[in-house]
XYZ file of C-alpha atoms in Angstrom:
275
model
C 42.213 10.930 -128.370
C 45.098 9.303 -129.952
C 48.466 11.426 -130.858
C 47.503 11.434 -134.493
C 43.850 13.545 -133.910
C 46.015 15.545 -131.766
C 48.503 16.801 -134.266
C 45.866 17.152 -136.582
C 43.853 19.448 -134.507
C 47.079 21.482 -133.597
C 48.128 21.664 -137.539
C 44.183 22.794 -138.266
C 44.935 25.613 -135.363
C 47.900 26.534 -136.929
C 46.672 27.138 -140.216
C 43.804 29.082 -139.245
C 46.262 31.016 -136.975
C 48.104 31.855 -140.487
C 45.521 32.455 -142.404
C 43.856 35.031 -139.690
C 46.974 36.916 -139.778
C 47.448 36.834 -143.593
C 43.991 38.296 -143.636
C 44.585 41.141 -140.575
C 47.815 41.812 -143.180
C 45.558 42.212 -145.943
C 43.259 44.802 -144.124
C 45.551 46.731 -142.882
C 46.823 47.448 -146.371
C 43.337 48.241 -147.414
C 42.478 50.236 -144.792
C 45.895 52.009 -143.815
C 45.785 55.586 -143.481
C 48.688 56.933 -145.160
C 51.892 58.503 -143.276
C 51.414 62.301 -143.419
C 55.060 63.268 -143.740
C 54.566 66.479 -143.747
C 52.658 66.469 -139.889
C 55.623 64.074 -139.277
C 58.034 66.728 -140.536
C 56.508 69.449 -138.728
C 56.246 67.564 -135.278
C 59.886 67.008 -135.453
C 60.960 70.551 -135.868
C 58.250 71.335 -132.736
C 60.705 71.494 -129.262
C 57.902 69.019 -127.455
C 57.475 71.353 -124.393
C 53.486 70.270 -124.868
C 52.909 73.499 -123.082
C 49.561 74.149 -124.924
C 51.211 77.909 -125.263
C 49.814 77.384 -128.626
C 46.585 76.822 -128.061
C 46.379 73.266 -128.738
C 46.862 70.139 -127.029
C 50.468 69.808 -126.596
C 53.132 69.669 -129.735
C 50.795 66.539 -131.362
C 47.944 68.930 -131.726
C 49.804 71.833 -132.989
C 51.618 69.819 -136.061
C 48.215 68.775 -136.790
C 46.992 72.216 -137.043
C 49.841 73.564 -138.368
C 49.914 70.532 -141.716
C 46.397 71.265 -142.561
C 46.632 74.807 -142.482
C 45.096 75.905 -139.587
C 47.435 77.525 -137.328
C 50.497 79.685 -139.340
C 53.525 77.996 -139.133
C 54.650 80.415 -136.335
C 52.396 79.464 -133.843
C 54.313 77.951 -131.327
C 55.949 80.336 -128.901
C 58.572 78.218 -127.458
C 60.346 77.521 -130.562
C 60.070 81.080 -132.122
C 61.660 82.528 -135.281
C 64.255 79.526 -135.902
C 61.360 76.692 -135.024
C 59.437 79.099 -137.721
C 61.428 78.843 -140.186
C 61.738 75.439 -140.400
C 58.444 74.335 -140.533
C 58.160 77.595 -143.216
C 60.367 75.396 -145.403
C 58.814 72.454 -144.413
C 55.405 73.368 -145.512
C 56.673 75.212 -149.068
C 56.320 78.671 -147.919
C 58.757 81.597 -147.682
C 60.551 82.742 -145.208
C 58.341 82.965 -141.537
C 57.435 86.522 -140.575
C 59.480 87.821 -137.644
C 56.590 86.972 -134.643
C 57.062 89.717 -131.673
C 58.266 87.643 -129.089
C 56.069 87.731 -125.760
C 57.019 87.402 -122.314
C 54.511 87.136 -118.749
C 54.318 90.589 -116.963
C 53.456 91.290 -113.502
C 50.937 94.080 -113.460
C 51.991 95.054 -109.739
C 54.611 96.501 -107.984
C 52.677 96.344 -104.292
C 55.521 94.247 -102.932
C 56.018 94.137 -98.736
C 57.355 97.022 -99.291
C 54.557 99.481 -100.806
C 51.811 97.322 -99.968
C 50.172 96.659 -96.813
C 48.642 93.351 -95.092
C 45.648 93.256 -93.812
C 46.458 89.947 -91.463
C 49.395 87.798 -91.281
C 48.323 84.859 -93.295
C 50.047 81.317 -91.815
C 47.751 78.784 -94.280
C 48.935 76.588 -97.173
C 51.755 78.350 -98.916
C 49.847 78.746 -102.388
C 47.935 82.069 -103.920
C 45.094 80.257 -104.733
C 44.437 79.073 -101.165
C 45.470 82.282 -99.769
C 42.674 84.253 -102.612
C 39.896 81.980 -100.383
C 40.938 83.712 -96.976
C 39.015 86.943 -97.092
C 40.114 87.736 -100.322
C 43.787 87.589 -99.837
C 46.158 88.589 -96.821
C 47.126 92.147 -99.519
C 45.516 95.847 -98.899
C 44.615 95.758 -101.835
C 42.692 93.513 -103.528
C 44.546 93.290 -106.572
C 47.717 92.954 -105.629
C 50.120 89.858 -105.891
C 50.352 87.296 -103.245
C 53.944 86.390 -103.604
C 53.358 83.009 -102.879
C 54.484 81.036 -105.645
C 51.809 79.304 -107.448
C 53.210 80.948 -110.875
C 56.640 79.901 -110.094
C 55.662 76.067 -109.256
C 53.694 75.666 -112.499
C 55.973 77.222 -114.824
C 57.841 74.694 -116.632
C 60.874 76.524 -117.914
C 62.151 78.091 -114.316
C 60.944 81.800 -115.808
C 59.182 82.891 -112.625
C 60.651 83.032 -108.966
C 59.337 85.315 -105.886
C 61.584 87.709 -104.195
C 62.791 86.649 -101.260
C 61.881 89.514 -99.449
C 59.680 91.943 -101.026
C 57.471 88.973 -101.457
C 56.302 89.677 -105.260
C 56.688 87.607 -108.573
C 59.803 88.547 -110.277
C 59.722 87.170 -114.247
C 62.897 86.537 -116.295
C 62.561 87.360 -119.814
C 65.469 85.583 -120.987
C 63.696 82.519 -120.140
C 59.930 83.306 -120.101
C 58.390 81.813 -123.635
C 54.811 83.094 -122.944
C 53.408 79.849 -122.487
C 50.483 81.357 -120.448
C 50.493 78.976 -117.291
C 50.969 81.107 -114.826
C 48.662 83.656 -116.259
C 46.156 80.837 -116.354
C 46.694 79.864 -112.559
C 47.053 83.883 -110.791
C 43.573 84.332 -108.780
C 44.467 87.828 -108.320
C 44.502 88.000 -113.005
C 48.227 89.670 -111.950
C 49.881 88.471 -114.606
C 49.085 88.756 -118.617
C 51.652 88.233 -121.751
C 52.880 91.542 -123.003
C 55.411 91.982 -126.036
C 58.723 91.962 -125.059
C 59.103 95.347 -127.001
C 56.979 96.891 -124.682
C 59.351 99.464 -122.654
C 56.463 100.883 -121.083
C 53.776 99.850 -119.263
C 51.212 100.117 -116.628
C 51.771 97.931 -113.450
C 48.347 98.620 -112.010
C 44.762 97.169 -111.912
C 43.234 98.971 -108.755
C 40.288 100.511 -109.777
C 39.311 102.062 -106.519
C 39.427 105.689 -105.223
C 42.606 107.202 -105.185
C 42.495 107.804 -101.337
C 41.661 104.107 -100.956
C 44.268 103.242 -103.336
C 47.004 105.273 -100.884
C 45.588 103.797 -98.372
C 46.450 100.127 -99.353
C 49.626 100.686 -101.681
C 52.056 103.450 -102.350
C 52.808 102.484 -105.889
C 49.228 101.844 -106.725
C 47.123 104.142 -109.753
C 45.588 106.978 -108.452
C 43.713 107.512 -112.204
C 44.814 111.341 -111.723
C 45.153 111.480 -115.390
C 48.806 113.130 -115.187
C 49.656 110.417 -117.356
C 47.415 111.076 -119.949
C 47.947 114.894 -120.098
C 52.059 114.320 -120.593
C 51.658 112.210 -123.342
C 52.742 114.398 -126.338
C 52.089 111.632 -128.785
C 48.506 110.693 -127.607
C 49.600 107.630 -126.971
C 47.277 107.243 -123.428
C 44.110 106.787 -123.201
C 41.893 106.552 -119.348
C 39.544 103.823 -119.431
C 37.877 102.829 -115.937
C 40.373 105.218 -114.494
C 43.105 103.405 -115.567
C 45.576 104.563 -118.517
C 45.640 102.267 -121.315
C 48.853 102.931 -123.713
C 49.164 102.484 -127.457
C 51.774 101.050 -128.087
C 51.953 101.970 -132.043
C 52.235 105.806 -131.072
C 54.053 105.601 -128.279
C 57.201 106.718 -129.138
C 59.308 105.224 -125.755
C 59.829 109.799 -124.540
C 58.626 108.032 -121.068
C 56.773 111.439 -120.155
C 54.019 109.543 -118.768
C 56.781 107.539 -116.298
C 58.101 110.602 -115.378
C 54.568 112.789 -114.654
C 53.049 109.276 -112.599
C 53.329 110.426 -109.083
C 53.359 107.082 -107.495
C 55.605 105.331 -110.534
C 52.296 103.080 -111.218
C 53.889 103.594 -114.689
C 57.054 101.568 -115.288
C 59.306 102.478 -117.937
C 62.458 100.778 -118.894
C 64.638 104.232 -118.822
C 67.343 102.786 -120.788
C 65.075 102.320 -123.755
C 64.238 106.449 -123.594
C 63.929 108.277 -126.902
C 65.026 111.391 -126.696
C 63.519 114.067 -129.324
C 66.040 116.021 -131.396
């Protein structure tokens, strides 16, 4: 093959090598999808936790929804009413309705110090391991573990366990209801409550009341004392548990004060007091 064959063959290469690409150019302007701004917009304004506290996968997922119209443009619980109200303006609409904020709650107070052990458990130091062991080392079936799991997955620091009454302690300030740890508890201890919730029950046992005692000292003994204090008929007993609602309670905190074992928590400072 002499030198001339040889640049020949490389030119020929070269061409086609243009030509290809002119062509891929060419397609790709036919075929382009166009830049939705407007998702582009919105995903900018998201914070990018990609918690999935919105229901879809990560921040990507929720601009999606949120350009096309199918999740309202306060959706994402990280970013609240400010995030809202950007992507309000973003997407042509008025102002964002005020969301109530939510924040994880711990629907038990049977720390080491109301609730007893059955064994000392020395496994791996997670609940979910610890749920496999005959049901948990807790009295009480229902109670929290206090060994961390919630705290390790959370991914804003909004969750740490008491040193030594061994429960799950959640900080409000920094809690934005993303709904891992609820999604990890065997024991169902947590659930997402609004934050303007100043009273609440921090019980799921629904066992006798002697075997209740006999596990916990804080626990629900469904004696209905609750129920019958409530001068707004705000309670309700359903599987011997009081269920409160929360659009006629009216924060007196009777119920917190009849509850013999304090299975009802009530933030006192929030008290209304009736003229």
């Amino acid at each position: 093959m002499t030198v001339v064959n040889i640049l020949i063959a490389a030119v020929a290469l070269g061409l086609m090598g243009l030509l290809f690409g002119l062509l891929l150019m060419g397609t790709e302007k036919v075929f382009a999808i166009p830049a939705d701004e407007k998702r582009d917009a919105v995903r900018a304004a998201l914070p990018g936790a990609n918690c999935g506290a919105c229901g879809y996968p990560g921040c990507d997922g929720c601009a999606d929804a949120i350009a096309c119209g199918k999740a309202p443009v306060n959706v994402c619980p990280v970013g609240g009413k400010p995030v809202a109200d950007k992507i309000s303006a973003i997407m042509g609409n008025a102002e964002a309705a005020d969301a109530v904020r939510k924040v994880a709650s711990v629907i038990c107070q049977g720390d080491s110090e109301h609730c007893k052990e059955k064994f000392e458990y020395r496994g791996m130091q997670d609940c979910v391991a610890a749920s496999v062991v005959n049901d948990g080392n807790k009295a009480c079936k229902f109670a929290c573990l206090g060994l961390g799991t919630c705290a390790r997955v959370c991914p804003f620091d909004a969750i740490h366990v008491d040193p030594v009454k061994k429960i799950a302690v959640v900080d409000d300030e920094k809690c934005v209801a993303c709904g891992k740890c609820v999604a990890i508890c065997p024991k169902g201890v947590l659930s997402l409550r609004p934050v303007t919730e100043d009273v609440t029950v921090r019980c799921r046992n629904t066992e006798p009341a002697k075997k209740v005692l006999s596990a916990c000292s804080t626990g629900c003994i469904h004696c209905g004392k609750c129920f019958r204090s409530c001068p707004h008929g705000a309670i309700t007993m359903t599987n011997g548990l009081p269920v409160i609602d929360q659009s006629k309670c009216q924060h007196c905190m009777a119920c917190a004060d009849a509850c013999p074992t304090k299975a009802m928590w009530a933030n006192f400072d929030k008290r209304k007091v009736s003229a």
